[in-house]
Each structure stands twice: as structure tokens, then as C-alpha cells.
Amino acid sequence: MEHDAHTEAPTHAVPPSEDATVDDWARDDAEPMSVESGAAPAEVAAADAGADAPHAPSPSAAVAAEGVKEIQSSLQSLELKINVATQEDAHVVEDDVDQTKRHLNVVFIGHVDAGKSTTGGQILFLSGQVDDRTIQKYEKEAKDKSRESWYMAYIMDTNEEERVKGKTVEVGRAHFETEHTRFTILDAPGHKSYVPNMISGASQADIGVLVISARKGEFETGYERGGQTREHVLLAKTLGVAKLVVVINKMDEPTVKWSKERYDEIEAKMVPFLKSSGYNVKKDVQFLPISGLVGTNMKTRMDKSICSWWDGPCLFEVLDRIEVPLRDPKGPVRMPIIDKYKDMGSVVMGKIESGTIREGDSLLVMPNKSHVKVIGLNLDESKVRRAGPAENVRVKLSGIEEEDVMAGFVLSSVANPVGAVSEFIAQLQILELLDNAIFTAGYKAVLHIHSVVEECEIVELIEEIDMKKKKEADPKKKKPKRKLLFVKNGAIVVCRIQVNNLICIEKFSDFPQLGRFTLRTEGKTVAVGKVVDVPPAGSPTF
Ligand code: GTP
Ligand code: MG
């Protein structure tokens, strides 16, 4: 469901690092570590607004973090020297990834035609990865297809169908760097038919860039019911995208002309919605105006002659400075497999959600409990010896046939493997049932949880949670013992869910990335939720 953007360009996707001898051993320490808090999904946001973002630093925390950074960077350079000296076969590690920079996956989301691919393409152009000749070629090709203004999007939209229709279908993938960060861009499709692909992109991301078109009428269409702006935000939050950069795009457009009123109008409408989706707007969200097509306020701050009222930062600055909670590199290995292929062995692809994978490691592919050995590890285009949390990697395995691996399986440590279950207890929020359907035991939907896509059935409604009452809950008061038969749109309900095949999931409180999910029917997201309980270890059922 993904493709590498910009394969035709002559330059390498990641600019080569100056020091090609440095390996990846210092990667874990490249930035201060904090434990993933697991931002709460939308359904709990109303109850604990603000409590789900403990990582945005207070001023004093920021000072302390600076100190820690300094110590860590000197430790890191020391470690780098030691590692370079002790590494026996540095030459086999074709290492052009700058290991001293942190790595973040950023998904571009938003309504169809908001300018996600254009902005992504412009980022690659501005960071020097696409040369003028390629741009000229794309300009010509776009013109031939009567899609003149789409040439920047062609950098990300690489297949013919996407270029002809001017719509992203598969999640485009590309890499770029800012001063302190290596980014993997995941360019999601905005069209409602491709929401499952968007879910796959967002589930791999740490942060999101929500692209909104300021053009007259376009913001409105994207924002209204049925538009993808709201759906994408809710999905991103549920899927673990901790921070959002909201870019108000197309500010150059003749109906906008860098109007402050238009910018303010859109921001004012988005803020309450983002809050209700579970984002702490002060800590987790940053707005800024750009023109993705022209490239304004992206790599450098814009000139006052273009926009007199904007004093804030440009996009590269915001992305470079964004603070995200890091996951524990020493935790048990959890890597949901998103894809696989054969290449003198079985190669699996995915994002490491917890732990560190090293060459030579013995691991388990779950739920099959297949014992495998890591015989190679690739990060972007480079071979590495190990990779930590949040890295998108390709892992070559021995001990398993490629046919025996499926998307949704999880690469896991042997000592503390992920559970394989056929039922779980979830707390979910009903968003929008089709045709006023009621939500009862027997309701069937498609479950999307990390890279798993499975038919599921709600087998028992356990309890409806009343957010207002919950706040004044009286622990002495006994709950009525009446059985809950149904709930309606908007309800928050605890229920038991079953699937036919074994799936590898975790409690949200233990591994948020493997414990949050969406339910979809007939191409619409009907509910978002989190796993609150799983059967005891070793048992697929309660
Ligand atoms: P999907 O992938 O189909 O969801 O669309 P997208 O969000 O990737 O939009 P895309 O980048 O394909 O751009 C859609 C149209 O908007 C193209 O015609 C772009 O040229 C135009 N566009 C994008 N950004 C800007 C901008 O900053 N200014 C102006 N004027 N047009 C823009
Ligand atoms: Mg696109």
C-alpha cells in the first residue's frame, strides 16, 4: 500500500552524511529519552483534557532538558568514537544515514486536494533532493495531462493513475532532513475511498501535518460532515499521532491573498474541533500559514512583503523543534509487519514500536510463534546493525518462508512475546453509525489495529460510560445490574469484541501503539477505541 516517492530523481533520498564511518550504535542516545505516555484517544479526551500530553516541556523542564542534551551529546560523541574504533567490519555498513539526528515519521493528512503531495514535493525540492531538470520534466508532464499546477505533487505521486487523476492513492514515502531531525514523510491520500491507506500511513507516524486549503469553499468542503478533515484528525489521534502541525495552505491563492481574516477564521473553527478530538491545542498543535505550491514560509521564514502579519516560524523550523515522547529502546521488541517480500530470504517491513532490533537477534513472528533470526537490517536505503523505536525498517529473516508471514503479524522478543488473542475488551466511542443503526451485541465491523485488518463482532456490551456522571462518580453508589442492550451514536461503551483469526494486540496502557483501533463499515469509520483488557498470557480467550 506504499510506494517510494521520487524514484526517478537522480539524487539520493537522504543526503549523505559527512562522516560515513560512523555507525548507528549511538542512535538510542541521540535525544533525551522519555517514556511514551500514550496520548489518550478521542473518547477519553473529554474526561481528561490536557492530561494526555505530559511531554511538552515547562520552561524549567526545557532548561533541564537542555542540560541533559548537552551531557548526552558529549556521551554520544564519546560512544561514537569508541564504536568506530571497535567495530570490526564497518565497511559492510553502507551508512549514509546521519545517526546523530533523531528520526521522526510524519504523516501528511487532510481533505482531498488540500495540497499534501504538493507540500511534500516542495519540501523535497527545497531540501535539495529534486533538481530543476526533474521539476521541468514534471511541469511538462503535468501540462500534457492538463494538470499544470500539479507538477509539485508529481514528486510524491509517482504512479500513472495518481498523476492522471491528480489524486494520491497509495501512501507516498520520502525522506528529508532538517537541522536536528531526519524525517520520513508519509503522504496519505485524502480521497474518502482510500481511508484504509491513510490509516496505514497514520499508524506508522509519530507526528502529523494536517494540510488545510484556505481557498474559498475548499476549507468548508473539507471541514463539513463527509469531508475528510475531521475524519483524518480523529483517526490520527486514535492511531497515536501525538502532535499535529496544522498548515493553512494555498495562502497565495487569488481568493485568499494571504488574508489574515481567512487564516483566523479557519484557525478559530479548527481549535474547538481539535480539542474535542483529544488534542491539547496549546501543547500538541501548532498552526502556520504556507503556500506549498510556491514554497512560501516553508524552508525559510517569509518576507513581510508577502505577509505582513505573520511573525511566527516557518514549517521546517516547526518540524525541527517539535517535541515528541520517545519510546523505550530497552523494552520488549514489538514490530507490526506492514508488508513482506522475498529477497534471498524473507524480508519484513514495519515500524519498531518498542525495543531495539539487532543483526543476529533471535525473535518470534507472532501469532505463529515462528522462531526467526535477523540476518539483515535496513533503514531507508542503508544497511544498519541495529534500529530502535520509531524507525521504519526492513528486516531480513531466516527461519521463515515469506508465504508464512502476513501483514498484521508482529515481530516480537522471545522472552516477552506479544499475546495472540481472538477476543478483547475495549472502550470505544461510537462516531457515526450508518443509517441510524443501533449498536448492539452482534454488530459486525472491520477492525483496524496497527497493521491488522480483520472482521470483528461485538459480542457483549458491558457498560456505557457517561462522561458527565463519571466526573461526579460516587464510589459508594452501586451500579444498576441491568444488562446493557444497545447504545446510540456518540456513546462511549465498554464491550467485548471477537475476531475469527488470532491477532496480536496489547493493552493500550502497556503499548498504546498496539492498543488503539478503529472500527469501519462500508468504507466509513464508525468507532474509535482502545484495548482495555486482553485474555491472560498464553490464552486467546478470557
Ligand atoms: P490528494 O492526494 O488527492 O488527497 O490531494 P493532495 O492533498 O495531495 O493535493 P495535491 O498536492 O495533489 O494538490 C491539489 C491541487 O491543489 C493541485 O492543483 C495543486 O497545484 C493545488 N495546490 C496545492 N498547494 C497549493 C498552494 O499552496 N497554492 C495553490 N494556489 N495551489 C495549491
Ligand atoms: Mg496527494
PDB file of N, CA and C in Angstrom, residues 230-294:
ATOM      1  N   ARG A 230     -12.075  16.278   9.304  1.00  0.00           N
ATOM      2  CA  ARG A 230     -12.417  15.785  10.640  1.00  0.00           C
ATOM      3  C   ARG A 230     -12.068  14.313  10.807  1.00  0.00           C
ATOM      4  N   GLU A 231     -12.417  13.512   9.789  1.00  0.00           N
ATOM      5  CA  GLU A 231     -12.169  12.074   9.911  1.00  0.00           C
ATOM      6  C   GLU A 231     -10.674  11.806  10.087  1.00  0.00           C
ATOM      7  N   HIS A 232      -9.854  12.496   9.299  1.00  0.00           N
ATOM      8  CA  HIS A 232      -8.410  12.272   9.406  1.00  0.00           C
ATOM      9  C   HIS A 232      -7.873  12.660  10.786  1.00  0.00           C
ATOM     10  N   VAL A 233      -8.379  13.773  11.325  1.00  0.00           N
ATOM     11  CA  VAL A 233      -7.886  14.200  12.643  1.00  0.00           C
ATOM     12  C   VAL A 233      -8.233  13.150  13.692  1.00  0.00           C
ATOM     13  N   LEU A 234      -9.476  12.696  13.666  1.00  0.00           N
ATOM     14  CA  LEU A 234      -9.890  11.690  14.650  1.00  0.00           C
ATOM     15  C   LEU A 234      -9.084  10.408  14.516  1.00  0.00           C
ATOM     16  N   LEU A 235      -8.884   9.994  13.273  1.00  0.00           N
ATOM     17  CA  LEU A 235      -8.119   8.777  13.042  1.00  0.00           C
ATOM     18  C   LEU A 235      -6.675   8.954  13.491  1.00  0.00           C
ATOM     19  N   ALA A 236      -6.102  10.098  13.156  1.00  0.00           N
ATOM     20  CA  ALA A 236      -4.701  10.332  13.526  1.00  0.00           C
ATOM     21  C   ALA A 236      -4.542  10.253  15.037  1.00  0.00           C
ATOM     22  N   LYS A 237      -5.452  10.889  15.751  1.00  0.00           N
ATOM     23  CA  LYS A 237      -5.360  10.881  17.210  1.00  0.00           C
ATOM     24  C   LYS A 237      -5.467   9.458  17.743  1.00  0.00           C
ATOM     25  N   THR A 238      -6.438   8.728  17.214  1.00  0.00           N
ATOM     26  CA  THR A 238      -6.634   7.356  17.669  1.00  0.00           C
ATOM     27  C   THR A 238      -5.430   6.484  17.348  1.00  0.00           C
ATOM     28  N   LEU A 239      -4.811   6.749  16.225  1.00  0.00           N
ATOM     29  CA  LEU A 239      -3.716   5.893  15.778  1.00  0.00           C
ATOM     30  C   LEU A 239      -2.384   6.301  16.389  1.00  0.00           C
ATOM     31  N   GLY A 240      -2.396   7.278  17.274  1.00  0.00           N
ATOM     32  CA  GLY A 240      -1.174   7.566  18.017  1.00  0.00           C
ATOM     33  C   GLY A 240      -0.342   8.703  17.468  1.00  0.00           C
ATOM     34  N   VAL A 241      -0.897   9.513  16.593  1.00  0.00           N
ATOM     35  CA  VAL A 241      -0.165  10.681  16.112  1.00  0.00           C
ATOM     36  C   VAL A 241      -0.251  11.741  17.226  1.00  0.00           C
ATOM     37  N   ALA A 242       0.865  11.886  17.949  1.00  0.00           N
ATOM     38  CA  ALA A 242       0.824  12.661  19.192  1.00  0.00           C
ATOM     39  C   ALA A 242       0.719  14.166  18.961  1.00  0.00           C
ATOM     40  N   LYS A 243       1.332  14.644  17.897  1.00  0.00           N
ATOM     41  CA  LYS A 243       1.358  16.098  17.671  1.00  0.00           C
ATOM     42  C   LYS A 243       0.928  16.413  16.249  1.00  0.00           C
ATOM     43  N   LEU A 244       0.311  17.557  16.107  1.00  0.00           N
ATOM     44  CA  LEU A 244      -0.129  17.978  14.777  1.00  0.00           C
ATOM     45  C   LEU A 244       0.409  19.362  14.442  1.00  0.00           C
ATOM     46  N   VAL A 245       0.928  19.492  13.236  1.00  0.00           N
ATOM     47  CA  VAL A 245       1.224  20.815  12.709  1.00  0.00           C
ATOM     48  C   VAL A 245       0.106  21.091  11.704  1.00  0.00           C
ATOM     49  N   VAL A 246      -0.671  22.133  11.955  1.00  0.00           N
ATOM     50  CA  VAL A 246      -1.777  22.430  11.049  1.00  0.00           C
ATOM     51  C   VAL A 246      -1.298  23.513  10.090  1.00  0.00           C
ATOM     52  N   VAL A 247      -1.094  23.135   8.820  1.00  0.00           N
ATOM     53  CA  VAL A 247      -0.681  24.156   7.866  1.00  0.00           C
ATOM     54  C   VAL A 247      -1.897  24.640   7.087  1.00  0.00           C
ATOM     55  N   ILE A 248      -2.127  25.938   7.156  1.00  0.00           N
ATOM     56  CA  ILE A 248      -3.191  26.543   6.360  1.00  0.00           C
ATOM     57  C   ILE A 248      -2.523  26.863   5.033  1.00  0.00           C
ATOM     58  N   ASN A 249      -2.888  26.063   4.023  1.00  0.00           N
ATOM     59  CA  ASN A 249      -2.177  26.069   2.735  1.00  0.00           C
ATOM     60  C   ASN A 249      -2.936  26.898   1.689  1.00  0.00           C
ATOM     61  N   LYS A 250      -2.304  27.072   0.563  1.00  0.00           N
ATOM     62  CA  LYS A 250      -2.855  27.828  -0.569  1.00  0.00           C
ATOM     63  C   LYS A 250      -3.102  29.294  -0.196  1.00  0.00           C
ATOM     64  N   MET A 251      -2.292  29.819   0.711  1.00  0.00           N
ATOM     65  CA  MET A 251      -2.462  31.210   1.131  1.00  0.00           C
ATOM     66  C   MET A 251      -2.187  32.175  -0.027  1.00  0.00           C
ATOM     67  N   ASP A 252      -1.448  31.699  -1.046  1.00  0.00           N
ATOM     68  CA  ASP A 252      -1.124  32.537  -2.204  1.00  0.00           C
ATOM     69  C   ASP A 252      -2.303  32.687  -3.166  1.00  0.00           C
ATOM     70  N   GLU A 253      -3.285  31.823  -3.003  1.00  0.00           N
ATOM     71  CA  GLU A 253      -4.351  31.661  -3.987  1.00  0.00           C
ATOM     72  C   GLU A 253      -5.143  32.978  -4.136  1.00  0.00           C
ATOM     73  N   PRO A 254      -5.634  33.312  -5.346  1.00  0.00           N
ATOM     74  CA  PRO A 254      -6.303  34.608  -5.561  1.00  0.00           C
ATOM     75  C   PRO A 254      -7.496  34.874  -4.632  1.00  0.00           C
ATOM     76  N   THR A 255      -8.181  33.812  -4.171  1.00  0.00           N
ATOM     77  CA  THR A 255      -9.313  34.052  -3.256  1.00  0.00           C
ATOM     78  C   THR A 255      -8.843  34.272  -1.812  1.00  0.00           C
ATOM     79  N   VAL A 256      -7.545  34.087  -1.586  1.00  0.00           N
ATOM     80  CA  VAL A 256      -7.034  34.205  -0.207  1.00  0.00           C
ATOM     81  C   VAL A 256      -6.072  35.390  -0.070  1.00  0.00           C
ATOM     82  N   LYS A 257      -5.104  35.443  -0.935  1.00  0.00           N
ATOM     83  CA  LYS A 257      -4.110  36.530  -0.949  1.00  0.00           C
ATOM     84  C   LYS A 257      -3.554  36.829   0.438  1.00  0.00           C
ATOM     85  N   TRP A 258      -3.164  35.802   1.135  1.00  0.00           N
ATOM     86  CA  TRP A 258      -2.542  35.940   2.464  1.00  0.00           C
ATOM     87  C   TRP A 258      -3.416  36.733   3.438  1.00  0.00           C
ATOM     88  N   SER A 259      -4.733  36.539   3.331  1.00  0.00           N
ATOM     89  CA  SER A 259      -5.657  37.271   4.203  1.00  0.00           C
ATOM     90  C   SER A 259      -5.593  36.760   5.644  1.00  0.00           C
ATOM     91  N   LYS A 260      -5.365  37.675   6.566  1.00  0.00           N
ATOM     92  CA  LYS A 260      -5.317  37.330   7.987  1.00  0.00           C
ATOM     93  C   LYS A 260      -6.699  36.877   8.460  1.00  0.00           C
ATOM     94  N   GLU A 261      -7.727  37.537   7.918  1.00  0.00           N
ATOM     95  CA  GLU A 261      -9.095  37.202   8.319  1.00  0.00           C
ATOM     96  C   GLU A 261      -9.395  35.728   7.989  1.00  0.00           C
ATOM     97  N   ARG A 262      -9.008  35.318   6.779  1.00  0.00           N
ATOM     98  CA  ARG A 262      -9.271  33.939   6.369  1.00  0.00           C
ATOM     99  C   ARG A 262      -8.501  32.963   7.271  1.00  0.00           C
ATOM    100  N   TYR A 263      -7.239  33.274   7.509  1.00  0.00           N
ATOM    101  CA  TYR A 263      -6.414  32.421   8.366  1.00  0.00           C
ATOM    102  C   TYR A 263      -7.045  32.299   9.754  1.00  0.00           C
ATOM    103  N   ASP A 264      -7.424  33.440  10.319  1.00  0.00           N
ATOM    104  CA  ASP A 264      -8.010  33.438  11.662  1.00  0.00           C
ATOM    105  C   ASP A 264      -9.339  32.683  11.703  1.00  0.00           C
ATOM    106  N   GLU A 265     -10.108  32.848  10.646  1.00  0.00           N
ATOM    107  CA  GLU A 265     -11.399  32.160  10.584  1.00  0.00           C
ATOM    108  C   GLU A 265     -11.198  30.639  10.644  1.00  0.00           C
ATOM    109  N   ILE A 266     -10.232  30.164   9.848  1.00  0.00           N
ATOM    110  CA  ILE A 266     -10.000  28.718   9.798  1.00  0.00           C
ATOM    111  C   ILE A 266      -9.448  28.226  11.142  1.00  0.00           C
ATOM    112  N   GLU A 267      -8.515  28.967  11.695  1.00  0.00           N
ATOM    113  CA  GLU A 267      -7.944  28.565  12.986  1.00  0.00           C
ATOM    114  C   GLU A 267      -9.054  28.507  14.053  1.00  0.00           C
ATOM    115  N   ALA A 268      -9.907  29.555  14.059  1.00  0.00           N
ATOM    116  CA  ALA A 268     -10.976  29.622  15.074  1.00  0.00           C
ATOM    117  C   ALA A 268     -11.944  28.450  14.946  1.00  0.00           C
ATOM    118  N   LYS A 269     -12.170  27.982  13.713  1.00  0.00           N
ATOM    119  CA  LYS A 269     -13.078  26.842  13.547  1.00  0.00           C
ATOM    120  C   LYS A 269     -12.385  25.533  13.913  1.00  0.00           C
ATOM    121  N   MET A 270     -11.091  25.452  13.623  1.00  0.00           N
ATOM    122  CA  MET A 270     -10.380  24.191  13.864  1.00  0.00           C
ATOM    123  C   MET A 270     -10.104  23.931  15.343  1.00  0.00           C
ATOM    124  N   VAL A 271      -9.846  25.001  16.112  1.00  0.00           N
ATOM    125  CA  VAL A 271      -9.410  24.799  17.500  1.00  0.00           C
ATOM    126  C   VAL A 271     -10.418  23.988  18.336  1.00  0.00           C
ATOM    127  N   PRO A 272     -11.716  24.386  18.360  1.00  0.00           N
ATOM    128  CA  PRO A 272     -12.643  23.587  19.173  1.00  0.00           C
ATOM    129  C   PRO A 272     -12.748  22.144  18.689  1.00  0.00           C
ATOM    130  N   PHE A 273     -12.678  21.975  17.368  1.00  0.00           N
ATOM    131  CA  PHE A 273     -12.766  20.610  16.853  1.00  0.00           C
ATOM    132  C   PHE A 273     -11.551  19.778  17.268  1.00  0.00           C
ATOM    133  N   LEU A 274     -10.370  20.361  17.175  1.00  0.00           N
ATOM    134  CA  LEU A 274      -9.156  19.633  17.571  1.00  0.00           C
ATOM    135  C   LEU A 274      -9.211  19.267  19.056  1.00  0.00           C
ATOM    136  N   LYS A 275      -9.734  20.202  19.856  1.00  0.00           N
ATOM    137  CA  LYS A 275      -9.869  19.921  21.296  1.00  0.00           C
ATOM    138  C   LYS A 275     -10.803  18.743  21.508  1.00  0.00           C
ATOM    139  N   SER A 276     -11.937  18.771  20.806  1.00  0.00           N
ATOM    140  CA  SER A 276     -12.906  17.696  21.018  1.00  0.00           C
ATOM    141  C   SER A 276     -12.378  16.367  20.490  1.00  0.00           C
ATOM    142  N   SER A 277     -11.371  16.414  19.631  1.00  0.00           N
ATOM    143  CA  SER A 277     -10.779  15.168  19.116  1.00  0.00           C
ATOM    144  C   SER A 277      -9.713  14.625  20.053  1.00  0.00           C
ATOM    145  N   GLY A 278      -9.429  15.349  21.121  1.00  0.00           N
ATOM    146  CA  GLY A 278      -8.479  14.822  22.091  1.00  0.00           C
ATOM    147  C   GLY A 278      -7.117  15.493  22.049  1.00  0.00           C
ATOM    148  N   TYR A 279      -6.907  16.443  21.144  1.00  0.00           N
ATOM    149  CA  TYR A 279      -5.621  17.141  21.103  1.00  0.00           C
ATOM    150  C   TYR A 279      -5.624  18.290  22.107  1.00  0.00           C
ATOM    151  N   ASN A 280      -4.550  18.411  22.826  1.00  0.00           N
ATOM    152  CA  ASN A 280      -4.363  19.558  23.697  1.00  0.00           C
ATOM    153  C   ASN A 280      -3.775  20.651  22.811  1.00  0.00           C
ATOM    154  N   VAL A 281      -4.617  21.596  22.429  1.00  0.00           N
ATOM    155  CA  VAL A 281      -4.234  22.510  21.350  1.00  0.00           C
ATOM    156  C   VAL A 281      -2.999  23.344  21.719  1.00  0.00           C
ATOM    157  N   LYS A 282      -2.885  23.726  22.990  1.00  0.00           N
ATOM    158  CA  LYS A 282      -1.726  24.530  23.389  1.00  0.00           C
ATOM    159  C   LYS A 282      -0.431  23.753  23.277  1.00  0.00           C
ATOM    160  N   LYS A 283      -0.469  22.484  23.676  1.00  0.00           N
ATOM    161  CA  LYS A 283       0.781  21.721  23.740  1.00  0.00           C
ATOM    162  C   LYS A 283       1.055  20.881  22.497  1.00  0.00           C
ATOM    163  N   ASP A 284      -0.006  20.412  21.871  1.00  0.00           N
ATOM    164  CA  ASP A 284       0.202  19.406  20.829  1.00  0.00           C
ATOM    165  C   ASP A 284      -0.025  19.910  19.417  1.00  0.00           C
ATOM    166  N   VAL A 285      -0.502  21.142  19.289  1.00  0.00           N
ATOM    167  CA  VAL A 285      -0.885  21.606  17.953  1.00  0.00           C
ATOM    168  C   VAL A 285      -0.236  22.948  17.658  1.00  0.00           C
ATOM    169  N   GLN A 286       0.256  23.092  16.445  1.00  0.00           N
ATOM    170  CA  GLN A 286       0.782  24.394  16.035  1.00  0.00           C
ATOM    171  C   GLN A 286       0.253  24.743  14.647  1.00  0.00           C
ATOM    172  N   PHE A 287      -0.270  25.947  14.522  1.00  0.00           N
ATOM    173  CA  PHE A 287      -0.803  26.416  13.235  1.00  0.00           C
ATOM    174  C   PHE A 287       0.228  27.288  12.526  1.00  0.00           C
ATOM    175  N   LEU A 288       0.252  27.246  11.205  1.00  0.00           N
ATOM    176  CA  LEU A 288       1.024  28.237  10.458  1.00  0.00           C
ATOM    177  C   LEU A 288       0.540  28.330   9.020  1.00  0.00           C
ATOM    178  N   PRO A 289       0.710  29.513   8.403  1.00  0.00           N
ATOM    179  CA  PRO A 289       0.276  29.680   7.016  1.00  0.00           C
ATOM    180  C   PRO A 289       1.424  29.344   6.059  1.00  0.00           C
ATOM    181  N   ILE A 290       1.102  28.675   4.955  1.00  0.00           N
ATOM    182  CA  ILE A 290       2.123  28.402   3.942  1.00  0.00           C
ATOM    183  C   ILE A 290       1.504  28.474   2.533  1.00  0.00           C
ATOM    184  N   SER A 291       2.379  28.464   1.559  1.00  0.00           N
ATOM    185  CA  SER A 291       1.952  28.104   0.216  1.00  0.00           C
ATOM    186  C   SER A 291       2.844  26.949  -0.222  1.00  0.00           C
ATOM    187  N   GLY A 292       2.250  25.777  -0.288  1.00  0.00           N
ATOM    188  CA  GLY A 292       3.006  24.588  -0.684  1.00  0.00           C
ATOM    189  C   GLY A 292       3.448  24.682  -2.131  1.00  0.00           C
ATOM    190  N   LEU A 293       2.610  25.279  -2.942  1.00  0.00           N
ATOM    191  CA  LEU A 293       2.920  25.351  -4.376  1.00  0.00           C
ATOM    192  C   LEU A 293       4.082  26.302  -4.640  1.00  0.00           C
ATOM    193  N   VAL A 294       4.042  27.464  -3.992  1.00  0.00           N
ATOM    194  CA  VAL A 294       5.098  28.454  -4.225  1.00  0.00           C
ATOM    195  C   VAL A 294       6.309  28.166  -3.317  1.00  0.00           C
TER     196      VAL A 294
END
